[in-house]
Short mmCIF file of C-alpha atoms (C1' of nucleotides) in Angstrom, two decimals:
data_model
loop_
_atom_site.label_atom_id
_atom_site.label_comp_id
_atom_site.label_asym_id
_atom_site.label_seq_id
_atom_site.Cartn_x
_atom_site.Cartn_y
_atom_site.Cartn_z
CA MET A 285 10.74 5.44 -0.57
CA THR A 286 7.44 5.14 -2.32
CA GLU A 287 5.72 2.34 -4.19
CA ALA A 288 6.53 3.83 -7.56
CA VAL A 289 10.21 3.73 -6.70
CA ASP A 290 9.91 0.03 -5.83
CA ASP A 291 8.28 -0.61 -9.17
CA TYR A 292 10.84 1.23 -11.25
CA LEU A 293 13.78 -0.42 -9.52
CA LYS A 294 12.24 -3.86 -9.74
CA ALA A 295 11.54 -3.44 -13.45
CA LEU A 296 15.03 -2.17 -14.03
CA TYR A 297 16.40 -5.23 -12.31
CA GLN A 298 14.17 -7.67 -14.13
CA LEU A 299 14.83 -6.17 -17.54
CA GLY A 300 18.50 -5.37 -17.19
CA GLU A 301 19.99 -7.92 -14.83
CA GLU A 302 17.77 -10.90 -14.29
CA PRO A 303 18.38 -12.53 -17.68
CA HIS A 304 22.17 -12.41 -17.18
CA PRO A 305 23.06 -11.44 -13.64
CA ALA A 306 26.72 -11.51 -14.54
CA LEU A 307 26.48 -8.87 -17.26
CA PRO A 308 23.93 -6.17 -16.46
CA ARG A 309 22.71 -4.31 -19.51
CA ARG A 310 21.37 -0.77 -19.82
CA VAL A 311 17.60 -0.58 -20.20
CA ALA A 312 16.00 1.87 -22.63
CA THR A 313 13.43 4.38 -21.41
CA GLY A 314 10.77 3.04 -23.74
CA GLU A 315 11.36 -0.50 -22.58
CA LEU A 316 10.72 0.53 -19.00
CA ALA A 317 7.65 2.50 -20.02
CA LEU A 318 6.25 -0.57 -21.73
CA ALA A 319 7.01 -2.86 -18.81
CA LEU A 320 5.52 -0.49 -16.25
CA GLY A 321 2.54 0.59 -18.31
CA VAL A 322 3.36 4.28 -18.04
CA SER A 323 4.34 6.91 -20.57
CA GLY A 324 7.85 7.73 -21.74
CA PRO A 325 7.98 11.11 -20.03
CA SER A 326 6.98 9.54 -16.72
CA VAL A 327 9.89 7.15 -16.94
CA CYS A 328 12.20 9.92 -17.93
CA SER A 329 11.37 12.13 -14.99
CA MET A 330 11.47 9.27 -12.51
CA LEU A 331 14.88 8.15 -13.76
CA LYS A 332 16.11 11.67 -13.30
CA ARG A 333 14.82 11.69 -9.72
CA LEU A 334 16.32 8.31 -8.92
CA SER A 335 19.74 9.28 -10.22
CA ALA A 336 19.66 12.55 -8.30
CA LEU A 337 19.14 10.86 -4.94
CA GLU A 338 21.96 10.51 -2.48
CA PRO A 339 23.11 7.82 -2.93
CA PRO A 340 21.86 7.50 -6.51
CA LEU A 341 19.73 4.43 -7.13
CA VAL A 342 20.15 4.41 -10.89
CA ASP A 343 22.86 5.41 -13.28
CA SER A 344 21.07 7.14 -16.09
CA ALA A 345 22.87 8.46 -19.17
CA ARG A 346 21.23 10.94 -21.46
CA HIS A 347 19.79 8.96 -24.37
CA GLY A 348 21.75 5.99 -23.13
CA GLY A 349 19.28 4.06 -21.04
CA ALA A 350 19.54 3.33 -17.34
CA ARG A 351 21.18 0.82 -15.05
CA LEU A 352 20.91 0.13 -11.33
CA THR A 353 23.61 1.33 -8.98
CA PRO A 354 24.61 -1.06 -6.19
CA ALA A 355 22.24 0.77 -3.83
CA GLY A 356 19.43 0.52 -6.37
CA ARG A 357 20.15 -3.15 -6.98
CA LEU A 358 19.98 -3.90 -3.28
CA HIS A 359 16.66 -2.11 -3.05
CA ALA A 360 15.32 -4.01 -6.06
CA LEU A 361 16.41 -7.35 -4.64
CA ARG A 362 14.74 -6.62 -1.34
CA VAL A 363 11.49 -5.84 -3.13
CA LEU A 364 11.90 -9.05 -5.10
CA ARG A 365 12.44 -11.03 -1.91
CA ARG A 366 9.22 -9.65 -0.46
CA HIS A 367 7.36 -10.34 -3.69
CA ARG A 368 8.49 -13.92 -3.99
CA LEU A 369 8.01 -14.78 -0.34
CA LEU A 370 4.49 -13.40 -0.58
CA GLU A 371 3.80 -15.42 -3.72
CA THR A 372 4.98 -18.55 -1.98
CA PHE A 373 2.80 -17.83 1.03
CA LEU A 374 -0.25 -17.13 -1.11
CA GLN A 375 0.16 -20.39 -2.95
CA ARG A 376 1.08 -22.66 -0.09
CA GLU A 377 -1.11 -21.31 2.67
CA LEU A 378 -3.92 -19.36 1.12
CA GLY A 379 -4.84 -21.62 -1.76
CA TYR A 380 -3.90 -19.31 -4.62
CA ALA A 381 -3.00 -20.91 -7.96
CA TRP A 382 0.33 -19.97 -9.48
CA ASP A 383 -1.31 -17.71 -12.04
CA GLU A 384 -3.09 -15.77 -9.30
CA VAL A 385 -0.25 -14.94 -6.93
CA HIS A 386 1.40 -12.20 -8.92
CA GLU A 387 -1.22 -9.50 -8.74
CA GLU A 388 -1.76 -9.76 -5.00
CA ALA A 389 1.96 -9.92 -4.26
CA ASP A 390 2.51 -6.85 -6.41
CA ARG A 391 0.33 -4.85 -4.07
CA LEU A 392 1.56 -6.32 -0.81
CA GLU A 393 5.27 -6.13 -1.59
CA HIS A 394 5.28 -2.38 -1.00
CA VAL A 395 3.85 -2.41 2.49
CA VAL A 396 5.00 -5.52 4.36
CA SER A 397 7.72 -4.87 6.91
CA GLU A 398 11.02 -6.66 7.25
CA ARG A 399 9.59 -8.24 10.37
CA PHE A 400 6.58 -9.57 8.46
CA CYS A 401 8.73 -10.95 5.69
CA GLU A 402 11.12 -12.77 7.93
CA ALA A 403 8.29 -14.24 9.98
CA LEU A 404 6.76 -15.47 6.74
CA ALA A 405 10.08 -16.93 5.58
CA ARG A 406 10.50 -18.78 8.87
CA ARG A 407 6.96 -20.10 8.67
CA LEU A 408 7.53 -21.32 5.11
CA GLY A 409 10.73 -23.09 6.05
CA GLY A 410 13.04 -20.66 4.25
CA PRO A 411 11.93 -21.42 0.71
CA ALA A 412 14.60 -21.07 -2.00
CA THR A 413 12.20 -20.40 -4.85
CA ASP A 414 8.73 -18.97 -5.47
CA PRO A 415 5.83 -20.84 -7.13
CA HIS A 416 7.31 -20.23 -10.59
CA GLY A 417 10.70 -21.56 -9.56
CA GLU A 418 12.26 -18.10 -9.43
CA PRO A 419 14.98 -17.89 -6.80
CA ILE A 420 14.19 -15.81 -3.69
CA PRO A 421 16.96 -13.34 -2.80
CA ALA A 422 18.39 -13.55 0.72
CA PRO A 423 17.65 -10.69 3.15
CA ASP A 424 21.04 -9.16 2.33
CA GLY A 425 20.24 -9.13 -1.38
CA SER A 426 22.42 -12.08 -2.35
CA LEU A 427 20.92 -14.38 -4.91
CA GLU A 428 21.66 -17.92 -5.94
CA SER A 429 20.84 -18.53 -9.60
CA PRO A 430 20.78 -22.26 -10.18
CA ARG A 431 22.15 -23.65 -13.40
CA GLU A 432 19.42 -24.48 -15.85
CA LEU A 433 18.62 -25.58 -19.39
CA PRO A 434 15.79 -24.49 -21.67
CA LEU A 435 13.36 -27.32 -22.36
CA SER A 436 13.86 -26.64 -26.06
CA LEU A 437 17.47 -27.86 -25.78
CA LEU A 438 16.78 -31.04 -23.85
CA ALA A 439 17.96 -34.25 -25.51
CA GLU A 440 15.39 -36.95 -26.17
CA GLY A 441 15.10 -39.69 -23.61
CA VAL A 442 17.03 -37.91 -20.84
CA PRO A 443 15.03 -37.61 -17.61
CA ALA A 444 14.87 -34.07 -16.26
CA ARG A 445 13.08 -31.93 -13.70
CA VAL A 446 11.26 -28.64 -14.22
CA GLY A 447 13.09 -25.82 -12.45
CA ARG A 448 11.68 -22.50 -13.50
CA VAL A 449 8.82 -21.23 -15.65
CA THR A 450 9.44 -17.70 -16.88
CA CYS A 451 6.03 -16.49 -17.81
CA ARG A 452 3.53 -14.02 -16.41
CA ASP A 453 0.64 -14.83 -18.74
CA GLY A 454 -2.17 -16.42 -16.78
CA GLU A 455 -3.56 -18.32 -19.73
CA LEU A 456 -0.25 -19.98 -20.46
CA LEU A 457 0.38 -20.70 -16.79
CA ARG A 458 -2.94 -22.49 -16.48
CA TYR A 459 -2.20 -24.43 -19.67
CA LEU A 460 1.10 -25.57 -18.23
CA ALA A 461 -0.34 -26.40 -14.82
CA ALA A 462 -3.04 -28.51 -16.47
CA ARG A 463 -0.22 -30.60 -17.98
CA GLY A 464 1.66 -30.86 -14.72
CA LEU A 465 4.49 -28.64 -15.90
CA GLN A 466 5.29 -26.93 -12.61
CA PRO A 467 8.58 -26.65 -10.74
CA GLY A 468 9.69 -30.05 -9.48
CA ALA A 469 7.80 -32.10 -12.09
CA ARG A 470 9.81 -34.92 -13.64
CA LEU A 471 9.71 -35.24 -17.40
CA VAL A 472 11.27 -36.94 -20.39
CA LEU A 473 11.32 -35.59 -23.92
CA LEU A 474 9.89 -38.31 -26.16
CA ALA A 475 10.01 -36.59 -29.51
CA ARG A 476 10.53 -33.21 -31.05
CA GLU A 477 8.97 -31.79 -34.22
CA PRO A 478 11.71 -30.23 -36.33
CA PHE A 479 12.23 -26.43 -36.67
CA GLY A 480 10.88 -25.41 -33.28
CA GLY A 481 7.63 -27.31 -33.53
CA SER A 482 5.77 -28.92 -30.66
CA LEU A 483 7.30 -31.29 -28.15
CA LYS A 484 6.07 -34.70 -27.11
CA LEU A 485 6.72 -35.19 -23.40
CA ARG A 486 6.09 -37.56 -20.59
CA VAL A 487 5.40 -35.46 -17.48
CA GLU A 488 5.37 -37.68 -14.40
CA GLU A 489 3.12 -40.51 -15.60
CA THR A 490 1.31 -38.67 -18.38
CA VAL A 491 2.21 -38.23 -22.03
CA THR A 492 1.38 -34.83 -23.50
CA GLU A 493 2.08 -32.62 -26.48
CA LEU A 494 3.40 -29.12 -25.87
CA GLY A 495 3.26 -26.12 -28.21
CA PRO A 496 6.55 -24.33 -28.91
CA ALA A 497 5.46 -21.11 -27.15
CA ALA A 498 4.83 -23.12 -24.02
CA GLY A 499 8.12 -24.95 -24.35
CA ALA A 500 10.03 -21.69 -24.59
CA VAL A 501 9.22 -20.59 -21.05
CA VAL A 502 10.08 -23.86 -19.29
CA PHE A 503 13.57 -24.28 -17.89
CA LEU A 504 14.97 -27.46 -16.42
CA ALA A 505 16.88 -27.71 -13.18
CA LEU A 506 20.41 -28.94 -13.81
CA PRO A 507 22.10 -30.99 -11.13
CA ASP A 508 25.13 -29.05 -9.81
CA GLY A 509 28.14 -29.17 -12.06
CA GLU A 510 26.46 -29.86 -15.39
CA ASP A 511 25.85 -27.10 -17.90
CA ALA A 512 24.30 -26.40 -21.31
CA MET B 82 -10.62 4.57 -3.53
CA THR B 83 -7.29 5.50 -2.04
CA GLU B 84 -5.62 4.75 1.27
CA ALA B 85 -6.34 8.19 2.65
CA VAL B 86 -10.04 7.64 2.04
CA ASP B 87 -9.87 4.38 3.98
CA ASP B 88 -8.22 6.18 6.85
CA TYR B 89 -10.70 9.03 7.05
CA LEU B 90 -13.72 6.75 6.91
CA LYS B 91 -12.28 4.37 9.46
CA ALA B 92 -11.51 7.22 11.86
CA LEU B 93 -14.97 8.66 11.35
CA TYR B 94 -16.45 5.31 12.23
CA GLN B 95 -14.27 4.74 15.26
CA LEU B 96 -14.85 8.21 16.66
CA GLY B 97 -18.49 8.67 15.81
CA GLU B 98 -20.10 5.26 15.89
CA GLU B 99 -17.97 2.66 17.57
CA PRO B 100 -18.61 3.86 21.15
CA HIS B 101 -22.37 3.73 20.64
CA PRO B 102 -23.29 1.99 17.40
CA ALA B 103 -26.95 2.70 18.06
CA LEU B 104 -26.57 6.48 18.18
CA PRO B 105 -23.96 7.78 15.77
CA ARG B 106 -22.62 11.19 16.67
CA ARG B 107 -21.15 13.90 14.46
CA VAL B 108 -17.39 14.18 14.65
CA ALA B 109 -15.66 17.56 14.71
CA THR B 110 -13.03 18.45 12.14
CA GLY B 111 -10.38 18.99 14.78
CA GLU B 112 -11.10 15.67 16.38
CA LEU B 113 -10.49 13.91 13.10
CA ALA B 114 -7.34 15.92 12.51
CA LEU B 115 -6.01 14.85 15.88
CA ALA B 116 -6.90 11.20 15.36
CA LEU B 117 -5.38 11.08 11.89
CA GLY B 118 -2.33 13.17 12.66
CA VAL B 119 -3.03 15.68 9.91
CA SER B 120 -3.88 19.37 9.89
CA GLY B 121 -7.36 20.85 10.14
CA PRO B 122 -7.43 22.13 6.58
CA SER B 123 -6.49 18.69 5.27
CA VAL B 124 -9.48 17.20 7.04
CA CYS B 125 -11.68 19.97 5.80
CA SER B 126 -10.82 19.49 2.16
CA MET B 127 -11.04 15.71 2.37
CA LEU B 128 -14.47 15.89 4.00
CA LYS B 129 -15.59 18.14 1.20
CA ARG B 130 -14.37 15.64 -1.37
CA LEU B 131 -15.98 12.69 0.38
CA SER B 132 -19.34 14.40 0.60
CA ALA B 133 -19.20 15.42 -3.06
CA LEU B 134 -18.77 11.85 -4.30
CA GLU B 135 -21.63 9.97 -5.86
CA PRO B 136 -22.86 8.38 -3.68
CA PRO B 137 -21.59 10.61 -0.87
CA LEU B 138 -19.54 8.77 1.73
CA VAL B 139 -19.89 11.38 4.44
CA ASP B 140 -22.53 13.86 5.44
CA SER B 141 -20.64 17.01 6.29
CA ALA B 142 -22.32 20.18 7.56
CA ARG B 143 -20.56 23.52 7.52
CA HIS B 144 -19.15 24.06 11.00
CA GLY B 145 -21.22 21.11 12.14
CA GLY B 146 -18.88 18.15 12.01
CA ALA B 147 -19.22 15.06 9.86
CA ARG B 148 -20.98 11.73 9.94
CA LEU B 149 -20.80 8.63 7.75
CA THR B 150 -23.48 7.95 5.18
CA PRO B 151 -24.60 4.32 4.81
CA ALA B 152 -22.20 3.92 1.87
CA GLY B 153 -19.37 5.42 3.91
CA ARG B 154 -20.19 3.23 6.88
CA LEU B 155 -20.09 0.11 4.75
CA HIS B 156 -16.72 1.13 3.39
CA ALA B 157 -15.41 1.80 6.91
CA LEU B 158 -16.62 -1.54 8.18
CA ARG B 159 -14.97 -3.36 5.33
CA VAL B 160 -11.68 -1.66 6.12
CA LEU B 161 -12.17 -2.58 9.76
CA ARG B 162 -12.80 -6.20 8.82
CA ARG B 163 -9.57 -6.32 6.89
CA HIS B 164 -7.69 -4.62 9.70
CA ARG B 165 -8.92 -6.96 12.39
CA LEU B 166 -8.51 -10.13 10.38
CA LEU B 167 -4.96 -9.09 9.63
CA GLU B 168 -4.29 -8.39 13.30
CA THR B 169 -5.60 -11.80 14.21
CA PHE B 170 -3.43 -13.44 11.58
CA LEU B 171 -0.34 -11.55 12.67
CA GLN B 172 -0.82 -12.61 16.25
CA ARG B 173 -1.85 -16.20 15.75
CA GLU B 174 0.34 -17.21 12.87
CA LEU B 175 3.23 -14.82 12.66
CA GLY B 176 4.13 -14.48 16.31
CA TYR B 177 3.30 -10.80 16.75
CA ALA B 178 2.39 -9.59 20.24
CA TRP B 179 -0.89 -7.75 20.64
CA ASP B 180 0.85 -4.41 20.93
CA GLU B 181 2.67 -4.98 17.62
CA VAL B 182 -0.17 -5.95 15.33
CA HIS B 183 -1.72 -2.54 14.82
CA GLU B 184 1.00 -0.80 12.85
CA GLU B 185 1.47 -3.61 10.36
CA ALA B 186 -2.26 -4.12 9.89
CA ASP B 187 -2.68 -0.41 9.29
CA ARG B 188 -0.47 -0.66 6.25
CA LEU B 189 -1.79 -3.95 4.92
CA GLU B 190 -5.48 -3.15 5.30
CA HIS B 191 -5.38 -0.86 2.26
CA VAL B 192 -4.00 -3.35 -0.21
CA VAL B 193 -5.27 -6.83 0.59
CA SER B 194 -7.99 -8.07 -1.74
CA GLU B 195 -11.35 -9.48 -0.77
CA ARG B 196 -10.03 -12.82 -1.89
CA PHE B 197 -7.04 -12.55 0.43
CA CYS B 198 -9.20 -11.55 3.36
CA GLU B 199 -11.68 -14.34 2.99
CA ALA B 200 -8.91 -16.90 2.57
CA LEU B 201 -7.40 -15.58 5.78
CA ALA B 202 -10.74 -15.73 7.57
CA ARG B 203 -11.25 -19.33 6.49
CA ARG B 204 -7.76 -20.24 7.59
CA LEU B 205 -8.31 -18.64 11.00
CA GLY B 206 -11.60 -20.46 11.49
CA GLY B 207 -13.80 -17.40 11.10
CA PRO B 208 -12.67 -15.51 14.18
CA ALA B 209 -15.28 -13.28 15.85
CA THR B 210 -12.81 -10.89 17.46
CA ASP B 211 -9.31 -9.54 16.96
CA PRO B 212 -6.44 -9.82 19.48
CA HIS B 213 -7.85 -6.94 21.53
CA GLY B 214 -11.29 -8.50 21.67
CA GLU B 215 -12.76 -6.05 19.16
CA PRO B 216 -15.49 -7.66 17.08
CA ILE B 217 -14.69 -8.35 13.42
CA PRO B 218 -17.38 -7.11 11.02
CA ALA B 219 -18.86 -9.65 8.61
CA PRO B 220 -18.08 -9.32 4.89
CA ASP B 221 -21.40 -7.54 4.37
CA GLY B 222 -20.56 -4.97 7.04
CA SER B 223 -22.80 -6.34 9.74
CA LEU B 224 -21.36 -6.26 13.21
CA GLU B 225 -22.20 -8.06 16.39
CA SER B 226 -21.34 -5.98 19.46
CA PRO B 227 -21.38 -8.26 22.48
CA ARG B 228 -22.75 -6.97 25.77
CA GLU B 229 -20.00 -5.93 28.12
CA LEU B 230 -19.22 -4.29 31.43
CA PRO B 231 -16.32 -2.00 32.34
CA LEU B 232 -13.97 -3.63 34.83
CA SER B 233 -14.41 -0.55 37.02
CA LEU B 234 -18.05 -1.50 37.63
CA LEU B 235 -17.50 -5.15 38.45
CA ALA B 236 -18.75 -6.26 41.86
CA GLU B 237 -16.26 -7.83 44.25
CA GLY B 238 -16.08 -11.57 44.30
CA VAL B 239 -17.98 -12.17 41.07
CA PRO B 240 -16.03 -14.27 38.56
CA ALA B 241 -15.77 -12.66 35.13
CA ARG B 242 -13.95 -12.98 31.83
CA VAL B 243 -12.01 -10.31 29.93
CA GLY B 244 -13.76 -9.47 26.67
CA ARG B 245 -12.24 -6.39 25.14
CA VAL B 246 -9.32 -4.08 25.83
CA THR B 247 -9.81 -0.67 24.26
CA CYS B 248 -6.34 0.72 24.12
CA ARG B 249 -3.79 1.44 21.44
CA ASP B 250 -0.91 2.39 23.69
CA GLY B 251 1.84 -0.21 23.42
CA GLU B 252 3.21 0.44 26.88
CA LEU B 253 -0.15 -0.14 28.54
CA LEU B 254 -0.84 -3.19 26.39
CA ARG B 255 2.41 -4.79 27.44
CA TYR B 256 1.66 -3.93 31.07
CA LEU B 257 -1.70 -5.65 30.80
CA ALA B 258 -0.34 -8.67 28.96
CA ALA B 259 2.32 -9.12 31.64
CA ARG B 260 -0.54 -9.48 34.14
CA GLY B 261 -2.47 -11.88 31.95
CA LEU B 262 -5.21 -9.37 31.22
CA GLN B 263 -6.01 -10.40 27.65
CA PRO B 264 -9.31 -11.40 26.10
CA GLY B 265 -10.55 -14.66 27.54
CA ALA B 266 -8.70 -14.39 30.84
CA ARG B 267 -10.77 -15.27 33.92
CA LEU B 268 -10.62 -12.90 36.84
CA VAL B 269 -12.20 -11.98 40.15
CA LEU B 270 -12.17 -8.55 41.73
CA LEU B 271 -10.77 -9.00 45.24
CA ALA B 272 -10.81 -5.42 46.49
CA ARG B 273 -11.22 -1.92 45.22
CA GLU B 274 -9.56 1.25 46.53
CA PRO B 275 -12.20 3.93 46.94
CA PHE B 276 -12.59 6.94 44.58
CA GLY B 277 -11.28 5.25 41.43
CA GLY B 278 -8.07 3.95 42.96
CA SER B 279 -6.31 0.75 42.02
CA LEU B 280 -7.94 -2.65 41.86
CA LYS B 281 -6.82 -5.87 43.46
CA LEU B 282 -7.55 -8.78 41.15
CA ARG B 283 -7.04 -12.46 40.77
CA VAL B 284 -6.33 -13.12 37.09
CA GLU B 285 -6.41 -16.85 36.41
CA GLU B 286 -4.22 -18.14 39.27
CA THR B 287 -2.32 -14.95 40.01
CA VAL B 288 -3.17 -12.06 42.32
CA THR B 289 -2.21 -8.63 41.04
CA GLU B 290 -2.77 -4.95 41.64
CA LEU B 291 -4.00 -2.81 38.73
CA GLY B 292 -3.71 0.98 38.32
CA PRO B 293 -6.94 2.85 37.56
CA ALA B 294 -5.78 3.90 34.07
CA ALA B 295 -5.26 0.27 33.23
CA GLY B 296 -8.61 -0.71 34.70
CA ALA B 297 -10.42 1.85 32.58
CA VAL B 298 -9.62 0.13 29.28
CA VAL B 299 -10.62 -3.40 30.27
CA PHE B 300 -14.13 -4.56 29.51
CA LEU B 301 -15.66 -7.81 30.65
CA ALA B 302 -17.62 -10.20 28.49
CA LEU B 303 -21.17 -10.53 29.75
CA PRO B 304 -22.95 -13.82 29.25
CA ASP B 305 -25.96 -13.26 26.93
CA GLY B 306 -28.92 -11.70 28.62
CA GLU B 307 -27.19 -9.94 31.50
CA ASP B 308 -26.47 -6.22 31.39
CA ALA B 309 -24.85 -3.41 33.36
"C1'" DA C 155 27.97 15.20 -45.23
"C1'" DG C 156 22.89 15.72 -45.09
"C1'" DT C 157 18.49 14.06 -44.23
"C1'" DT C 158 15.17 11.66 -41.82
"C1'" DG C 159 12.79 8.93 -38.52
"C1'" DA C 160 12.52 6.97 -34.12
"C1'" DA C 161 13.45 7.49 -29.41
"C1'" DA C 162 14.34 10.50 -25.57
"C1'" DT C 163 13.60 14.65 -23.28
"C1'" DT C 164 11.52 19.04 -22.00
"C1'" DT C 165 7.45 21.69 -21.13
"C1'" DG C 166 3.38 22.53 -19.00
"C1'" DA C 167 -0.71 20.83 -16.95
"C1'" DC C 168 -3.59 17.87 -13.81
"C1'" DT C 169 -4.73 15.03 -9.46
"C1'" DT C 170 -4.26 13.68 -4.79
"C1'" DG C 171 -3.01 14.82 -0.49
"C1'" DT C 172 -0.71 17.60 2.36
"C1'" DC C 173 0.80 22.11 4.68
"C1'" DT C 174 0.86 27.29 6.63
"C1'" DA C 175 -1.19 31.63 6.93
"C1'" DA C 176 -5.19 34.33 6.61
"C1'" DT C 177 -9.99 34.73 7.12
"C1'" DT C 178 -14.60 33.73 8.59
"C1'" DC C 179 -17.87 31.87 11.65
"C1'" DA C 180 -20.60 30.58 15.83
"C1'" DA C 181 -21.33 30.88 20.44
"C1'" DG C 182 -20.60 32.03 25.14
"C1'" DA C 183 -19.37 36.06 28.24
"C1'" DT C 184 -20.08 40.59 29.39
"C1'" DA D 197 -26.45 43.45 21.86
"C1'" DT D 198 -21.77 43.17 21.21
"C1'" DC D 199 -17.25 41.29 21.95
"C1'" DT D 200 -14.00 37.76 22.20
"C1'" DT D 201 -12.25 33.53 21.26
"C1'" DG D 202 -11.41 29.24 19.48
"C1'" DA D 203 -12.69 26.31 15.85
"C1'" DA D 204 -13.56 25.81 10.94
"C1'" DT D 205 -12.83 27.20 6.45
"C1'" DT D 206 -10.65 29.39 2.45
"C1'" DA D 207 -6.56 30.67 -0.07
"C1'" DG D 208 -2.34 29.58 -1.84
"C1'" DA D 209 1.62 26.62 -2.14
"C1'" DC D 210 4.19 22.29 -2.54
"C1'" DA D 211 5.61 17.30 -3.64
"C1'" DA D 212 4.81 13.02 -6.02
"C1'" DG D 213 3.40 10.98 -9.92
"C1'" DT D 214 1.22 11.02 -14.03
"C1'" DC D 215 -0.02 12.55 -18.94
"C1'" DA D 216 -0.03 14.82 -23.95
"C1'" DA D 217 2.21 17.85 -26.90
"C1'" DA D 218 6.30 19.95 -28.50
"C1'" DT D 219 11.08 19.68 -29.03
"C1'" DT D 220 15.62 17.83 -29.19
"C1'" DT D 221 18.98 14.27 -30.11
"C1'" DC D 222 21.07 10.35 -32.00
"C1'" DA D 223 22.04 7.26 -35.46
"C1'" DA D 224 21.30 5.21 -39.69
"C1'" DC D 225 20.95 5.67 -44.60
"C1'" DT D 226 21.40 7.62 -48.62
#
DNA sequence: AGTTGAAATTTGACTTGTCTAATTCAAGAT
DNA sequence: ATCTTGAATTAGACAAGTCAAATTTCAACT
């Protein structure tokens, strides 16, 4: 399978399944085109190819959007495992910042072998998440999605820990990193402007103000058992 | 530039210049085809493309073989740097054996960034050679080729050190590794069968017999100043 | 129900890299 | 000087992936 196939399947997973792994949703052609930076017709013809394979990797209904088949999902999750292991390696061992890992991993994920990946995983101590706190799928494609809570819903005064930051924008990532808002950081919400305004936080030892756009991408790790 | 371009330029370098960096030689179309595992016509059309670029990367004469231009040589040496740094990393940090590094590096060399490479180089302590003892070009394409002597010409009883092993065959590499014949190993030639027969060696502490095919790929590091 | 507008699809073309089959070339042998 | 032969090149085709332009389809609103 080629690199383009990796990209389409990964995008299909991230758009259709990642937000709610329990209920996959069909993804529209145009949505994929936007995410992948290609034209509508390109998506259309690729989806046709992917659903004509044996076994089919996507389930594509005329004018009805597309969804991964189990085989396609497995493929996507394997790509995602490679991507996230690479990101972790780049950050921990090669000195990349968390806003720099994505681009490099996006190129490497298509060519590293299973052998390479598993050697990397061993070396990194079997990390559970990547530098953004995204969970790393197991080699067999199984994925543990930890319970979490959006920062915007946190109650004032309750200590919490950053779990995941769902954002690919470098600018915003650097802004967050400058304030210490990276996975693992401990924080307390001190005050909240009404109607989705900015948040006043204590992150580790430092008090800081956070714009609402920034707050929207931060998710907190919930200790097992609790829920929103 | 694409991966195929990397491959053609690298092969052109390794066939035409690597054996004698001082006097580059033209490489025949069929020779390239064999080395790259593609057909003659494929080589022909690619050479045409590469010599039509601005600046041209190869100097290709009708029915006269091809040679790298300075721009093409620089490109080839950069690919080679990436390849050899990756090989070194795979061996030292990911537990690959020296007969396993080539395939993986061949895929990675096309996609790793300059940034990645230099981070790797720093991490590895700026290695001068790869796991086979091949010199690693500098970032600017300059290359230091150490003086060396084929094992077949070594005098009996003179202590020497393995420098380079010019062989891509996995079987032979494993055979050599099993006898300790890897770069850095100290050895003494104990006896030589006449007319290119096998060699009796002491490698480090162990005495071993070596077939002539195996002997032909081993080169010895010469201390500065000496020569064949 | 009919119309319309947005989204999806089809059509046809282009690029890169490859192949096989046919042709041309250069050079050594006669 | 020509012939033969093997290598190199041209010609033509294909597959993957992309695009822009034209067309079709669905669905939503009169």
